[in-house]
PDB file of N, CA and C in Angstrom:
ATOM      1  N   UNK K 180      97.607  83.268  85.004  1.00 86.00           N
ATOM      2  CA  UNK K 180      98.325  82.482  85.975  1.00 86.00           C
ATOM      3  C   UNK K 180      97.331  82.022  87.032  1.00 86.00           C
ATOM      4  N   UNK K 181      97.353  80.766  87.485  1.00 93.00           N
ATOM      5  CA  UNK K 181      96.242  80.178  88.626  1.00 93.00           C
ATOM      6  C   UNK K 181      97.629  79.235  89.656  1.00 93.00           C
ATOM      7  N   UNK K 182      97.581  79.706  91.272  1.00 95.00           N
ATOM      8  CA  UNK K 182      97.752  79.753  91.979  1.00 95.00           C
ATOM      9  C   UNK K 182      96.888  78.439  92.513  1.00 95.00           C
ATOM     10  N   UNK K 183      97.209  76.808  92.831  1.00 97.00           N
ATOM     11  CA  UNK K 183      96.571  75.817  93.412  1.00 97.00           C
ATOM     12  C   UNK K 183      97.213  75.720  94.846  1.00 97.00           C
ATOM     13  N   UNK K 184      96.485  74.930  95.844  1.00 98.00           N
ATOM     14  CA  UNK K 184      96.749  74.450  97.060  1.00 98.00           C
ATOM     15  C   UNK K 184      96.594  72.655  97.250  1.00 98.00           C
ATOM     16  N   UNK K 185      97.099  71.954  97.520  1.00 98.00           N
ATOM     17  CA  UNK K 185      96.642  70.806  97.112  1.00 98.00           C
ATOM     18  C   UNK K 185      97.018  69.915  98.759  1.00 98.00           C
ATOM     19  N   UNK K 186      96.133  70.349  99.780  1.00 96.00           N
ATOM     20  CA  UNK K 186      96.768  69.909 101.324  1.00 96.00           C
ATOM     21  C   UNK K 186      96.670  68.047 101.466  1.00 96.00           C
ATOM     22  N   UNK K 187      97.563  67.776 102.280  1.00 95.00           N
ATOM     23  CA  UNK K 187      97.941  66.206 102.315  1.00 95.00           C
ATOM     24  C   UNK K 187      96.672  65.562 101.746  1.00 95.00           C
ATOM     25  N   UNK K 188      96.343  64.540 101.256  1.00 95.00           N
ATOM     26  CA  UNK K 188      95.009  63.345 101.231  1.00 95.00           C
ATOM     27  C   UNK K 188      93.941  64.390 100.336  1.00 95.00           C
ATOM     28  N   UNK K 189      94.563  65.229 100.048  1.00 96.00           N
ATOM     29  CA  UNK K 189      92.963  65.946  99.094  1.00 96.00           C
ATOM     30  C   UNK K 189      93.168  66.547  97.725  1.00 96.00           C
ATOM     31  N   UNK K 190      92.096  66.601  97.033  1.00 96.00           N
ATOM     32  CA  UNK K 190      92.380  67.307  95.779  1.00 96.00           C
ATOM     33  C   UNK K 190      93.228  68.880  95.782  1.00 96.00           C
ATOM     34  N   UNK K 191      92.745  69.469  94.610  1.00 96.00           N
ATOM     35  CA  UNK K 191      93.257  71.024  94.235  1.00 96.00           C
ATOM     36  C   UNK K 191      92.511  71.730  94.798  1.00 96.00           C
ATOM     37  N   UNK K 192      92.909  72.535  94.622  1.00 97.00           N
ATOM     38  CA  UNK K 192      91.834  73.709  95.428  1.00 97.00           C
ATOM     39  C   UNK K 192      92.614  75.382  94.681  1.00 97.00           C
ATOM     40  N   UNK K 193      91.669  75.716  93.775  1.00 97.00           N
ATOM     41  CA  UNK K 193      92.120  77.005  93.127  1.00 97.00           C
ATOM     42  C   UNK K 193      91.927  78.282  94.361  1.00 97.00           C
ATOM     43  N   UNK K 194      93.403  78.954  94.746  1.00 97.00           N
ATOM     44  CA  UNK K 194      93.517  80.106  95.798  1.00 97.00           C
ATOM     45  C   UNK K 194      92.545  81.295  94.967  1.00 97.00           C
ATOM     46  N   UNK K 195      93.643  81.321  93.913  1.00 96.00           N
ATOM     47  CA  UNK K 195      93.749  82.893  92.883  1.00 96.00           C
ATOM     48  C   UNK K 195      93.919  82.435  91.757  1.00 96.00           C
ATOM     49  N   UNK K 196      93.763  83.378  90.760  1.00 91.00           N
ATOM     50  CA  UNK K 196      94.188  83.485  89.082  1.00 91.00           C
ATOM     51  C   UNK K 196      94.180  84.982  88.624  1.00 91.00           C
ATOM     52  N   UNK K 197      95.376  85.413  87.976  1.00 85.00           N
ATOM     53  CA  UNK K 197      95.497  86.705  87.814  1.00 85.00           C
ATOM     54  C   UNK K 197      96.346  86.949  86.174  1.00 85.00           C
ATOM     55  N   UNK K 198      96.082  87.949  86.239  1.00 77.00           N
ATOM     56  CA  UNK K 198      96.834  88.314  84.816  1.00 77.00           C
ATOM     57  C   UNK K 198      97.246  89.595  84.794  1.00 77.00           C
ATOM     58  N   UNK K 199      97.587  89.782  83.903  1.00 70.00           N
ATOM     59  CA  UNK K 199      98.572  90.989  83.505  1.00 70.00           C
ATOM     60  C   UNK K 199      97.453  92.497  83.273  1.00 70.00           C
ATOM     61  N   UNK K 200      96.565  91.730  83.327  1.00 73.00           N
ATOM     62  CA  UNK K 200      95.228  93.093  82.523  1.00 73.00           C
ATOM     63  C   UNK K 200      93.832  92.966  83.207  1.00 73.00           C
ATOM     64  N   UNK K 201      93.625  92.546  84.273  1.00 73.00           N
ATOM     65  CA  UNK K 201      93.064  92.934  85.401  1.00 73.00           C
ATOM     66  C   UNK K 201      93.431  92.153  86.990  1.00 73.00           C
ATOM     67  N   UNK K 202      92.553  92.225  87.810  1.00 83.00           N
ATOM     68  CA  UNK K 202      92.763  92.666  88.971  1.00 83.00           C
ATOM     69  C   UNK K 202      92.979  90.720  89.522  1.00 83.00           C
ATOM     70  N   UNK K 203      93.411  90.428  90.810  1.00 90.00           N
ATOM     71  CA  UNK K 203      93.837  89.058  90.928  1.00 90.00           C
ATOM     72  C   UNK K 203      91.937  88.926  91.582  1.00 90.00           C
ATOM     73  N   UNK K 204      91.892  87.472  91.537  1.00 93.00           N
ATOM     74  CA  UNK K 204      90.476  87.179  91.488  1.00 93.00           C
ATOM     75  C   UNK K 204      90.316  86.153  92.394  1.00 93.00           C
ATOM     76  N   UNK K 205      90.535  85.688  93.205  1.00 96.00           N
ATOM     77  CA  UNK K 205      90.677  84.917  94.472  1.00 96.00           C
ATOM     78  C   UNK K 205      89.312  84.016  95.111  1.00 96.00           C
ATOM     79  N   UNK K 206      89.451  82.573  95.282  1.00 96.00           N
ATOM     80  CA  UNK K 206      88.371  81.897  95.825  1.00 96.00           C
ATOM     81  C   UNK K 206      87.851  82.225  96.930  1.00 96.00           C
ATOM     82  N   UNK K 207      86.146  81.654  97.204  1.00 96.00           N
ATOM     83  CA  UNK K 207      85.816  81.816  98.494  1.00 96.00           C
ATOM     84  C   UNK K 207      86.975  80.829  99.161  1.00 96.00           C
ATOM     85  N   UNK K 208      87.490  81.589 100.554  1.00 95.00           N
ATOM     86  CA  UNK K 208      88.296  81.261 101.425  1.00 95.00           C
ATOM     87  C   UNK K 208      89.288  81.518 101.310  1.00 95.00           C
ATOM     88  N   UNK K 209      90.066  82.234 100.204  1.00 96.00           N
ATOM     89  CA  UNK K 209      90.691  82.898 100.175  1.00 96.00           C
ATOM     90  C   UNK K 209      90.740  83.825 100.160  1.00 96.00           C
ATOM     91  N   UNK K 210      92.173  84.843 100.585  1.00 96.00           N
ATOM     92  CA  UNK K 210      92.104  86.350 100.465  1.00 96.00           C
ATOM     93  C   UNK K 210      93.523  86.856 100.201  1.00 96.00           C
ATOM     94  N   UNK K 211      93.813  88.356  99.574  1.00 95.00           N
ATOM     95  CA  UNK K 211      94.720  89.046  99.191  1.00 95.00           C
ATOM     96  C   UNK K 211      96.205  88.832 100.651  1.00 95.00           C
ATOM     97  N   UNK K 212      94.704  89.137 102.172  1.00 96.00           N
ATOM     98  CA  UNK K 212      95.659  89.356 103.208  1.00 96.00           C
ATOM     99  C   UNK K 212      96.585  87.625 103.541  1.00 96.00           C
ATOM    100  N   UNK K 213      95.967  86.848 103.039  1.00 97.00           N
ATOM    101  CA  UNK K 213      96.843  85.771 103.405  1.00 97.00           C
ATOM    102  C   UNK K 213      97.866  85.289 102.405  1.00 97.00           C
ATOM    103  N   UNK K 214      97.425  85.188 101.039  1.00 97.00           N
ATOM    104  CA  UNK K 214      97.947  84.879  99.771  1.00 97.00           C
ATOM    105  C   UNK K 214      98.177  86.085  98.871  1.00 97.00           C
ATOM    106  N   UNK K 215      99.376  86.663  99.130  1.00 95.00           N
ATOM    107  CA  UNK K 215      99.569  87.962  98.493  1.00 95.00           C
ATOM    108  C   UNK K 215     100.435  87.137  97.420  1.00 95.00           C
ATOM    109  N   UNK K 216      99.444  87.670  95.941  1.00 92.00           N
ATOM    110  CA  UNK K 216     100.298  87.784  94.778  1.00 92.00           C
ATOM    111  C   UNK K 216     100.954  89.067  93.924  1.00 92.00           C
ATOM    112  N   UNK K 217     102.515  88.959  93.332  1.00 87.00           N
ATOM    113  CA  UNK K 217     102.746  89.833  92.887  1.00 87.00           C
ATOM    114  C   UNK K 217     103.133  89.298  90.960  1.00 87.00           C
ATOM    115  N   UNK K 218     102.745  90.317  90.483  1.00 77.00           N
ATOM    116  CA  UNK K 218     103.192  89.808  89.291  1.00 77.00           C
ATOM    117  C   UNK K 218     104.212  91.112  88.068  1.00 77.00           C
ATOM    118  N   UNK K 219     104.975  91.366  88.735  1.00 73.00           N
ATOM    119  CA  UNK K 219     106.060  92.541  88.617  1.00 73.00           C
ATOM    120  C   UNK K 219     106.395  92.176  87.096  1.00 73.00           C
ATOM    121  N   UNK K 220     106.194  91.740  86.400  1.00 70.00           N
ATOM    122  CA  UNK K 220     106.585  91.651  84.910  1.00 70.00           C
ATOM    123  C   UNK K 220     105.818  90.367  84.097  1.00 70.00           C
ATOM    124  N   UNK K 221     105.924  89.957  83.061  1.00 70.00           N
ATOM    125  CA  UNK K 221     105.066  88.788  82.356  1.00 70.00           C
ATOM    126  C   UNK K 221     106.050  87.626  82.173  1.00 70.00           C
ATOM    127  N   UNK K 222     107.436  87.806  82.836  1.00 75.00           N
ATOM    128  CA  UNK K 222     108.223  86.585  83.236  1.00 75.00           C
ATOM    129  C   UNK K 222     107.881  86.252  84.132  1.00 75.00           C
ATOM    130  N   UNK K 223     107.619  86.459  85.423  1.00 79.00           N
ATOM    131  CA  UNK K 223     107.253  85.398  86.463  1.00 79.00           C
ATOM    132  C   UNK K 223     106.451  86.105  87.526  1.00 79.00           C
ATOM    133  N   UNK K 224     106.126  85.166  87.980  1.00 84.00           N
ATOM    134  CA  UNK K 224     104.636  85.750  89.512  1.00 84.00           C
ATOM    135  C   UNK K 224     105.199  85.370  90.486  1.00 84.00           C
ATOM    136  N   UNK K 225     104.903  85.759  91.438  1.00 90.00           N
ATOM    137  CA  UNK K 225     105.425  85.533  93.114  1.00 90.00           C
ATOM    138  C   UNK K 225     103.937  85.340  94.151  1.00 90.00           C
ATOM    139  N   UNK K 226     103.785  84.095  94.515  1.00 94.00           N
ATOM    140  CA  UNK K 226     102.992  84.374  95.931  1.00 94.00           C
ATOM    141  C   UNK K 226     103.636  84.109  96.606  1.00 94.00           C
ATOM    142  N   UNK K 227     102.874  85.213  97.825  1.00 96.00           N
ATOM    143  CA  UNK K 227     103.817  85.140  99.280  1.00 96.00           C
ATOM    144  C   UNK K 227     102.914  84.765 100.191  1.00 96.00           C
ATOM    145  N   UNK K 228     102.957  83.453 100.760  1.00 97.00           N
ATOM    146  CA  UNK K 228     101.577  83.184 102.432  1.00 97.00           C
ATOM    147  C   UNK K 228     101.999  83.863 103.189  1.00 97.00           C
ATOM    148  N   UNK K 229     101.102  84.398 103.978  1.00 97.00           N
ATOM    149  CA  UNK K 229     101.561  85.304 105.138  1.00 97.00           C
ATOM    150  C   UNK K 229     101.284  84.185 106.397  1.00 97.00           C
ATOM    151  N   UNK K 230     101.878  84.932 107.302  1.00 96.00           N
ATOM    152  CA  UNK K 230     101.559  84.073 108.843  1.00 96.00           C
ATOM    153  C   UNK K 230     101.304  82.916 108.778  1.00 96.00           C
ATOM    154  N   UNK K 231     102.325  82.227 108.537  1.00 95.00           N
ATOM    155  CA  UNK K 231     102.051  80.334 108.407  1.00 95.00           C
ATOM    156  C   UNK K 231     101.370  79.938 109.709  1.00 95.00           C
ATOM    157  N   UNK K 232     100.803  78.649 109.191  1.00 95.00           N
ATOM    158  CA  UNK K 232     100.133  78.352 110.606  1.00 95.00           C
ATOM    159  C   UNK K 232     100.228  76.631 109.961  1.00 95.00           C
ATOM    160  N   UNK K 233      99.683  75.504 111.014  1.00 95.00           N
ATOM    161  CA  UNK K 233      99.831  74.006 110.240  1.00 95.00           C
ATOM    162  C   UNK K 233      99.164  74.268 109.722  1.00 95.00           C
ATOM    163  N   UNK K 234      97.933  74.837 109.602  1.00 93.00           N
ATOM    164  CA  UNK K 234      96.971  74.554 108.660  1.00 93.00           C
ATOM    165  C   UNK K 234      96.979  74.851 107.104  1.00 93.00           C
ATOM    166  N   UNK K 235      98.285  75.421 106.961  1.00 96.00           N
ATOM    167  CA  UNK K 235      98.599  75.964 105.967  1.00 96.00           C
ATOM    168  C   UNK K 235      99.498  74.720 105.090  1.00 96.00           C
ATOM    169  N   UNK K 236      99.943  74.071 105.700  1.00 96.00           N
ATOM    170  CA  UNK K 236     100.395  72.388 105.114  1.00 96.00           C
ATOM    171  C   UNK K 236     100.175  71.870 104.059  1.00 96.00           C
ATOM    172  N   UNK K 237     100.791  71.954 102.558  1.00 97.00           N
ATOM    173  CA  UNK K 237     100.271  71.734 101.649  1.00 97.00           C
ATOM    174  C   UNK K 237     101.401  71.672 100.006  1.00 97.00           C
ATOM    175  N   UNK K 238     100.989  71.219  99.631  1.00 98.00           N
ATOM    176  CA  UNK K 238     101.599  71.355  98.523  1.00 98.00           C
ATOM    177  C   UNK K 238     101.119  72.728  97.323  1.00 98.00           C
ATOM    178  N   UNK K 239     102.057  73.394  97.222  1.00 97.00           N
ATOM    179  CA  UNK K 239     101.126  74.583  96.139  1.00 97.00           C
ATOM    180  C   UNK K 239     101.519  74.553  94.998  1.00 97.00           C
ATOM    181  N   UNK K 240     100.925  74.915  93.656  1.00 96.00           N
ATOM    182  CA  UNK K 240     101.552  74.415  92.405  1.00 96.00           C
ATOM    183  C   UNK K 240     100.677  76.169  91.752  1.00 96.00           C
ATOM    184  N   UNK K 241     101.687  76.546  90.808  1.00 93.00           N
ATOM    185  CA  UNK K 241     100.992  77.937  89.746  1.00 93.00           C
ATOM    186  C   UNK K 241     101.350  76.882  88.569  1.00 93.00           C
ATOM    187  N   UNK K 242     100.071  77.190  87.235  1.00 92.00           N
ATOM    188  CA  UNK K 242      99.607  76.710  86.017  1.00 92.00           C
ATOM    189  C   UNK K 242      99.544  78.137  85.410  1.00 92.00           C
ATOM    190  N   UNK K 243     100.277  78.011  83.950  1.00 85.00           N
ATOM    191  CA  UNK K 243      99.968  79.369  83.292  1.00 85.00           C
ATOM    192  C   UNK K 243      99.162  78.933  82.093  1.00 85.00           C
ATOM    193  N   UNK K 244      98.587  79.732  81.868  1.00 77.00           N
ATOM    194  CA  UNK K 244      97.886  80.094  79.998  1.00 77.00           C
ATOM    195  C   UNK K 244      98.487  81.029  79.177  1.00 77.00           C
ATOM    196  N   UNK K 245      99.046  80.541  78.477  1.00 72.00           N
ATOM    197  CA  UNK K 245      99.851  81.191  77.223  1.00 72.00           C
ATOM    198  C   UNK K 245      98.919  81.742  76.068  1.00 72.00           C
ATOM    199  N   UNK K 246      97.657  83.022  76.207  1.00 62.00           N
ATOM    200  CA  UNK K 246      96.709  83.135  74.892  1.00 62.00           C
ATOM    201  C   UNK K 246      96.639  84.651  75.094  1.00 62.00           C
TER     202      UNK K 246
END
């Protein structure tokens, strides 16, 4: 599962990508404490932003791999 950010006028920007069989793996500038992901079963993932701020303004989109 990969976790995008895509803020007004700009491309993608990969947060995280995680899976079922190791640990979530997160971009420079990102972190666990702002973009907490949970993935409680192999039906669906949850991120949660913490402490919104504007800068946080954005469109977010998750992409899965089915292999």
């Amino acid at each position: 599962m990969f976790w995008y950010q895509q803020p007004p006028r700009h491309g993608l920007k990969l947060i995280v990508s995680c899976s079922t069989w190791s640990h979530n793996s997160y971009e420079d500038g990102y972190s666990e404490a702002k973009f907490e992901v949970n993935r409680e079963s192999t039906d669906y993932t949850l991120m949660t932003i913490k402490n919104l701020t504007h800068k946080d303004e954005a469109t977010y989109f998750c992409a899965a791999s089915d292999h």
